[in-house]
Amino acid sequence: MSATVKAVSSDAEGPQPDLRPLTIVLANPRGFCAGVERAIEIVERALEKYGAPVYVRHEIVHNRFVVESLEAKGAIFVEELNEVPENVPVIFSAHGVPKSVPADAVRRDLFYLDATCPLVSKVHREAERHHRLGDMVILIGHDGHPEVIGTMGQLPEDAMVLVQTVEEAENIAIENPDSVAYITQTTLSVDDTVEIIGVLKRRFPSIKGPKKEDICYATTNRQEAVKAIAVGSDAVIVVGAPNSSNSQRLVEVARNFGCSKAMLIQRAADIDWSTLDGVSRLGITAGASAPEILVEEVIATLRTRFDITIERPDGAVENIFFKLPKILTKDAEAS
């Protein structure tokens, strides 16, 4: 799935008069992951095939630029299914939804497309499997996040319990400690999650876990990439949305790995220039729901104030691709 190399390439436009030098270190990989690309393409293809409007339950991914771009093409974003009128397509976001949502769509005879990331769907299937085996399921995640709401909604209310912190893991009470399993939100901090899992395994020695870790490849790769650039950077900018879990985790990881001056911005206009006083080496990365065009915008804005040199360290190579729903593929159109 991925390979890591250590080469570094750089580019510079030559010295700019009267501008202070600034070296930008671009994390690699950064930005869009396969699940995000798939979700956005589902909305775009649905608009092409069915015409506007196409409704989307919740932000398709957590990025306002992406949402507003799709709104301009005819997508309408709503929070609940009862806001969707009859006789229009509705798409469920990449974060996944409780089982009650597609059931309600079927009851109302709505045509829906599910853009849930396949790696989130994998966690849903794990929860169902453990429940069938009679296990109490512990979900490691953040309360209120759409992915957590969707995952909790795969099972009856008393069949899954949420753990957010090491302290909660230390204090959680399970009626049958020999029949328990854990799953995790896909966008958590890898290091924090390992600590919580360690507590659960100590307290419940027979606890069952996923065969392969639930935290997705893109979350892991982006966190490893920001660790690599944080160590030698005076500051780190993460391009992403405040409601994006994976973007928030990148800020935390950068701070934990040597760069106390790590900040989250949505657009170049959000840069607090005072935070760059005295900074000569700036790391830049982007959350999995942030498009590369926003990183380019940040760099272009920085060029107006600094004499920029860019370093591009190599990192994990991602070649993951998720199939679209068959109804939206060209093969379906031809048949």
PDB file of N, CA, C and O in Angstrom, residues 252-291:
ATOM      1  N   GLU A 252      -2.341  18.420  16.792  1.00  0.00           N
ATOM      2  CA  GLU A 252      -1.892  17.812  18.046  1.00  0.00           C
ATOM      3  C   GLU A 252      -0.594  17.044  17.859  1.00  0.00           C
ATOM      4  O   GLU A 252       0.327  17.142  18.689  1.00  0.00           O
ATOM      5  N   VAL A 253      -0.504  16.282  16.783  1.00  0.00           N
ATOM      6  CA  VAL A 253       0.705  15.487  16.530  1.00  0.00           C
ATOM      7  C   VAL A 253       1.913  16.394  16.324  1.00  0.00           C
ATOM      8  O   VAL A 253       3.000  16.138  16.852  1.00  0.00           O
ATOM      9  N   ALA A 254       1.737  17.472  15.557  1.00  0.00           N
ATOM     10  CA  ALA A 254       2.850  18.401  15.335  1.00  0.00           C
ATOM     11  C   ALA A 254       3.337  18.976  16.663  1.00  0.00           C
ATOM     12  O   ALA A 254       4.559  19.074  16.896  1.00  0.00           O
ATOM     13  N   ARG A 255       2.411  19.336  17.538  1.00  0.00           N
ATOM     14  CA  ARG A 255       2.805  19.888  18.843  1.00  0.00           C
ATOM     15  C   ARG A 255       3.507  18.844  19.705  1.00  0.00           C
ATOM     16  O   ARG A 255       4.466  19.142  20.415  1.00  0.00           O
ATOM     17  N   ASN A 256       3.027  17.605  19.625  1.00  0.00           N
ATOM     18  CA  ASN A 256       3.611  16.542  20.442  1.00  0.00           C
ATOM     19  C   ASN A 256       4.977  16.094  19.943  1.00  0.00           C
ATOM     20  O   ASN A 256       5.720  15.444  20.682  1.00  0.00           O
ATOM     21  N   PHE A 257       5.291  16.428  18.705  1.00  0.00           N
ATOM     22  CA  PHE A 257       6.557  15.967  18.117  1.00  0.00           C
ATOM     23  C   PHE A 257       7.481  17.130  17.776  1.00  0.00           C
ATOM     24  O   PHE A 257       8.160  17.120  16.752  1.00  0.00           O
ATOM     25  N   GLY A 258       7.501  18.127  18.653  1.00  0.00           N
ATOM     26  CA  GLY A 258       8.578  19.100  18.601  1.00  0.00           C
ATOM     27  C   GLY A 258       8.250  20.475  18.086  1.00  0.00           C
ATOM     28  O   GLY A 258       9.122  21.339  18.055  1.00  0.00           O
ATOM     29  N   CYS A 259       6.992  20.717  17.667  1.00  0.00           N
ATOM     30  CA  CYS A 259       6.658  22.048  17.154  1.00  0.00           C
ATOM     31  C   CYS A 259       5.464  22.608  17.930  1.00  0.00           C
ATOM     32  O   CYS A 259       4.308  22.333  17.596  1.00  0.00           O
ATOM     33  N   SER A 260       5.763  23.389  18.959  1.00  0.00           N
ATOM     34  CA  SER A 260       4.697  23.939  19.800  1.00  0.00           C
ATOM     35  C   SER A 260       3.848  24.959  19.055  1.00  0.00           C
ATOM     36  O   SER A 260       2.688  25.187  19.392  1.00  0.00           O
ATOM     37  N   LYS A 261       4.426  25.571  18.025  1.00  0.00           N
ATOM     38  CA  LYS A 261       3.693  26.587  17.258  1.00  0.00           C
ATOM     39  C   LYS A 261       3.046  25.933  16.032  1.00  0.00           C
ATOM     40  O   LYS A 261       3.461  26.116  14.892  1.00  0.00           O
ATOM     41  N   ALA A 262       2.026  25.111  16.284  1.00  0.00           N
ATOM     42  CA  ALA A 262       1.277  24.458  15.209  1.00  0.00           C
ATOM     43  C   ALA A 262      -0.127  25.036  15.205  1.00  0.00           C
ATOM     44  O   ALA A 262      -0.739  25.209  16.265  1.00  0.00           O
ATOM     45  N   MET A 263      -0.644  25.335  14.019  1.00  0.00           N
ATOM     46  CA  MET A 263      -1.934  26.033  13.926  1.00  0.00           C
ATOM     47  C   MET A 263      -2.771  25.480  12.783  1.00  0.00           C
ATOM     48  O   MET A 263      -2.240  24.998  11.778  1.00  0.00           O
ATOM     49  N   LEU A 264      -4.089  25.532  12.966  1.00  0.00           N
ATOM     50  CA  LEU A 264      -5.039  25.075  11.955  1.00  0.00           C
ATOM     51  C   LEU A 264      -5.664  26.280  11.282  1.00  0.00           C
ATOM     52  O   LEU A 264      -6.147  27.194  11.948  1.00  0.00           O
ATOM     53  N   ILE A 265      -5.656  26.302   9.946  1.00  0.00           N
ATOM     54  CA  ILE A 265      -6.328  27.358   9.198  1.00  0.00           C
ATOM     55  C   ILE A 265      -7.171  26.722   8.098  1.00  0.00           C
ATOM     56  O   ILE A 265      -6.850  25.644   7.608  1.00  0.00           O
ATOM     57  N   GLN A 266      -8.250  27.401   7.727  1.00  0.00           N
ATOM     58  CA  GLN A 266      -9.081  26.907   6.624  1.00  0.00           C
ATOM     59  C   GLN A 266      -8.619  27.445   5.282  1.00  0.00           C
ATOM     60  O   GLN A 266      -8.646  26.734   4.274  1.00  0.00           O
ATOM     61  N   ARG A 267      -8.229  28.721   5.260  1.00  0.00           N
ATOM     62  CA  ARG A 267      -7.812  29.374   4.030  1.00  0.00           C
ATOM     63  C   ARG A 267      -6.620  30.281   4.324  1.00  0.00           C
ATOM     64  O   ARG A 267      -6.314  30.611   5.482  1.00  0.00           O
ATOM     65  N   ALA A 268      -5.958  30.739   3.283  1.00  0.00           N
ATOM     66  CA  ALA A 268      -4.816  31.641   3.439  1.00  0.00           C
ATOM     67  C   ALA A 268      -5.192  32.909   4.197  1.00  0.00           C
ATOM     68  O   ALA A 268      -4.384  33.461   4.951  1.00  0.00           O
ATOM     69  N   ALA A 269      -6.421  33.360   4.027  1.00  0.00           N
ATOM     70  CA  ALA A 269      -6.869  34.585   4.707  1.00  0.00           C
ATOM     71  C   ALA A 269      -6.881  34.438   6.221  1.00  0.00           C
ATOM     72  O   ALA A 269      -6.935  35.436   6.943  1.00  0.00           O
ATOM     73  N   ASP A 270      -6.815  33.189   6.711  1.00  0.00           N
ATOM     74  CA  ASP A 270      -6.854  32.953   8.152  1.00  0.00           C
ATOM     75  C   ASP A 270      -5.472  33.016   8.804  1.00  0.00           C
ATOM     76  O   ASP A 270      -5.372  32.883  10.033  1.00  0.00           O
ATOM     77  N   ILE A 271      -4.423  33.196   8.020  1.00  0.00           N
ATOM     78  CA  ILE A 271      -3.078  33.216   8.595  1.00  0.00           C
ATOM     79  C   ILE A 271      -2.939  34.390   9.560  1.00  0.00           C
ATOM     80  O   ILE A 271      -3.234  35.538   9.211  1.00  0.00           O
ATOM     81  N   ASP A 272      -2.488  34.097  10.765  1.00  0.00           N
ATOM     82  CA  ASP A 272      -2.152  35.126  11.744  1.00  0.00           C
ATOM     83  C   ASP A 272      -0.662  35.425  11.560  1.00  0.00           C
ATOM     84  O   ASP A 272       0.196  34.659  12.003  1.00  0.00           O
ATOM     85  N   TRP A 273      -0.365  36.523  10.893  1.00  0.00           N
ATOM     86  CA  TRP A 273       1.014  36.804  10.505  1.00  0.00           C
ATOM     87  C   TRP A 273       1.934  36.979  11.700  1.00  0.00           C
ATOM     88  O   TRP A 273       3.136  36.706  11.612  1.00  0.00           O
ATOM     89  N   SER A 274       1.386  37.394  12.826  1.00  0.00           N
ATOM     90  CA  SER A 274       2.228  37.579  14.013  1.00  0.00           C
ATOM     91  C   SER A 274       2.830  36.259  14.487  1.00  0.00           C
ATOM     92  O   SER A 274       3.897  36.240  15.103  1.00  0.00           O
ATOM     93  N   THR A 275       2.138  35.141  14.186  1.00  0.00           N
ATOM     94  CA  THR A 275       2.655  33.847  14.619  1.00  0.00           C
ATOM     95  C   THR A 275       3.880  33.423  13.809  1.00  0.00           C
ATOM     96  O   THR A 275       4.588  32.496  14.199  1.00  0.00           O
ATOM     97  N   LEU A 276       4.123  34.109  12.681  1.00  0.00           N
ATOM     98  CA  LEU A 276       5.269  33.761  11.850  1.00  0.00           C
ATOM     99  C   LEU A 276       6.472  34.665  12.112  1.00  0.00           C
ATOM    100  O   LEU A 276       7.495  34.542  11.430  1.00  0.00           O
ATOM    101  N   ASP A 277       6.359  35.560  13.086  1.00  0.00           N
ATOM    102  CA  ASP A 277       7.510  36.386  13.471  1.00  0.00           C
ATOM    103  C   ASP A 277       8.636  35.479  13.954  1.00  0.00           C
ATOM    104  O   ASP A 277       8.430  34.618  14.824  1.00  0.00           O
ATOM    105  N   GLY A 278       9.800  35.635  13.393  1.00  0.00           N
ATOM    106  CA  GLY A 278      10.947  34.841  13.801  1.00  0.00           C
ATOM    107  C   GLY A 278      10.986  33.444  13.214  1.00  0.00           C
ATOM    108  O   GLY A 278      11.904  32.669  13.499  1.00  0.00           O
ATOM    109  N   VAL A 279      10.006  33.094  12.405  1.00  0.00           N
ATOM    110  CA  VAL A 279       9.970  31.755  11.799  1.00  0.00           C
ATOM    111  C   VAL A 279      10.786  31.759  10.511  1.00  0.00           C
ATOM    112  O   VAL A 279      10.537  32.568   9.613  1.00  0.00           O
ATOM    113  N   SER A 280      11.741  30.860  10.410  1.00  0.00           N
ATOM    114  CA  SER A 280      12.537  30.734   9.187  1.00  0.00           C
ATOM    115  C   SER A 280      12.284  29.415   8.470  1.00  0.00           C
ATOM    116  O   SER A 280      12.647  29.253   7.304  1.00  0.00           O
ATOM    117  N   ARG A 281      11.632  28.485   9.188  1.00  0.00           N
ATOM    118  CA  ARG A 281      11.359  27.172   8.597  1.00  0.00           C
ATOM    119  C   ARG A 281       9.921  26.791   8.977  1.00  0.00           C
ATOM    120  O   ARG A 281       9.602  26.585  10.147  1.00  0.00           O
ATOM    121  N   LEU A 282       9.065  26.702   7.967  1.00  0.00           N
ATOM    122  CA  LEU A 282       7.628  26.511   8.175  1.00  0.00           C
ATOM    123  C   LEU A 282       7.162  25.208   7.542  1.00  0.00           C
ATOM    124  O   LEU A 282       7.289  25.023   6.332  1.00  0.00           O
ATOM    125  N   GLY A 283       6.631  24.307   8.352  1.00  0.00           N
ATOM    126  CA  GLY A 283       6.029  23.088   7.820  1.00  0.00           C
ATOM    127  C   GLY A 283       4.588  23.342   7.411  1.00  0.00           C
ATOM    128  O   GLY A 283       3.874  24.103   8.064  1.00  0.00           O
ATOM    129  N   ILE A 284       4.176  22.730   6.317  1.00  0.00           N
ATOM    130  CA  ILE A 284       2.785  22.859   5.857  1.00  0.00           C
ATOM    131  C   ILE A 284       2.257  21.473   5.515  1.00  0.00           C
ATOM    132  O   ILE A 284       2.915  20.697   4.820  1.00  0.00           O
ATOM    133  N   THR A 285       1.058  21.176   5.998  1.00  0.00           N
ATOM    134  CA  THR A 285       0.369  19.959   5.623  1.00  0.00           C
ATOM    135  C   THR A 285      -1.109  20.274   5.479  1.00  0.00           C
ATOM    136  O   THR A 285      -1.531  21.418   5.651  1.00  0.00           O
ATOM    137  N   ALA A 286      -1.900  19.268   5.135  1.00  0.00           N
ATOM    138  CA  ALA A 286      -3.346  19.458   4.969  1.00  0.00           C
ATOM    139  C   ALA A 286      -4.065  18.202   5.402  1.00  0.00           C
ATOM    140  O   ALA A 286      -3.589  17.084   5.192  1.00  0.00           O
ATOM    141  N   GLY A 287      -5.239  18.387   6.013  1.00  0.00           N
ATOM    142  CA  GLY A 287      -6.067  17.263   6.409  1.00  0.00           C
ATOM    143  C   GLY A 287      -6.600  16.507   5.205  1.00  0.00           C
ATOM    144  O   GLY A 287      -6.564  17.000   4.067  1.00  0.00           O
ATOM    145  N   ALA A 288      -7.119  15.308   5.454  1.00  0.00           N
ATOM    146  CA  ALA A 288      -7.548  14.422   4.368  1.00  0.00           C
ATOM    147  C   ALA A 288      -8.751  14.956   3.602  1.00  0.00           C
ATOM    148  O   ALA A 288      -9.059  14.459   2.514  1.00  0.00           O
ATOM    149  N   SER A 289      -9.441  15.961   4.131  1.00  0.00           N
ATOM    150  CA  SER A 289     -10.584  16.541   3.420  1.00  0.00           C
ATOM    151  C   SER A 289     -10.272  17.909   2.826  1.00  0.00           C
ATOM    152  O   SER A 289     -11.182  18.602   2.359  1.00  0.00           O
ATOM    153  N   ALA A 290      -9.001  18.292   2.834  1.00  0.00           N
ATOM    154  CA  ALA A 290      -8.605  19.610   2.298  1.00  0.00           C
ATOM    155  C   ALA A 290      -7.953  19.438   0.925  1.00  0.00           C
ATOM    156  O   ALA A 290      -6.967  18.714   0.786  1.00  0.00           O
ATOM    157  N   PRO A 291      -8.464  20.120  -0.110  1.00  0.00           N
ATOM    158  CA  PRO A 291      -7.888  19.990  -1.450  1.00  0.00           C
ATOM    159  C   PRO A 291      -6.552  20.697  -1.575  1.00  0.00           C
ATOM    160  O   PRO A 291      -6.279  21.683  -0.875  1.00  0.00           O
TER     161      PRO A 291
END
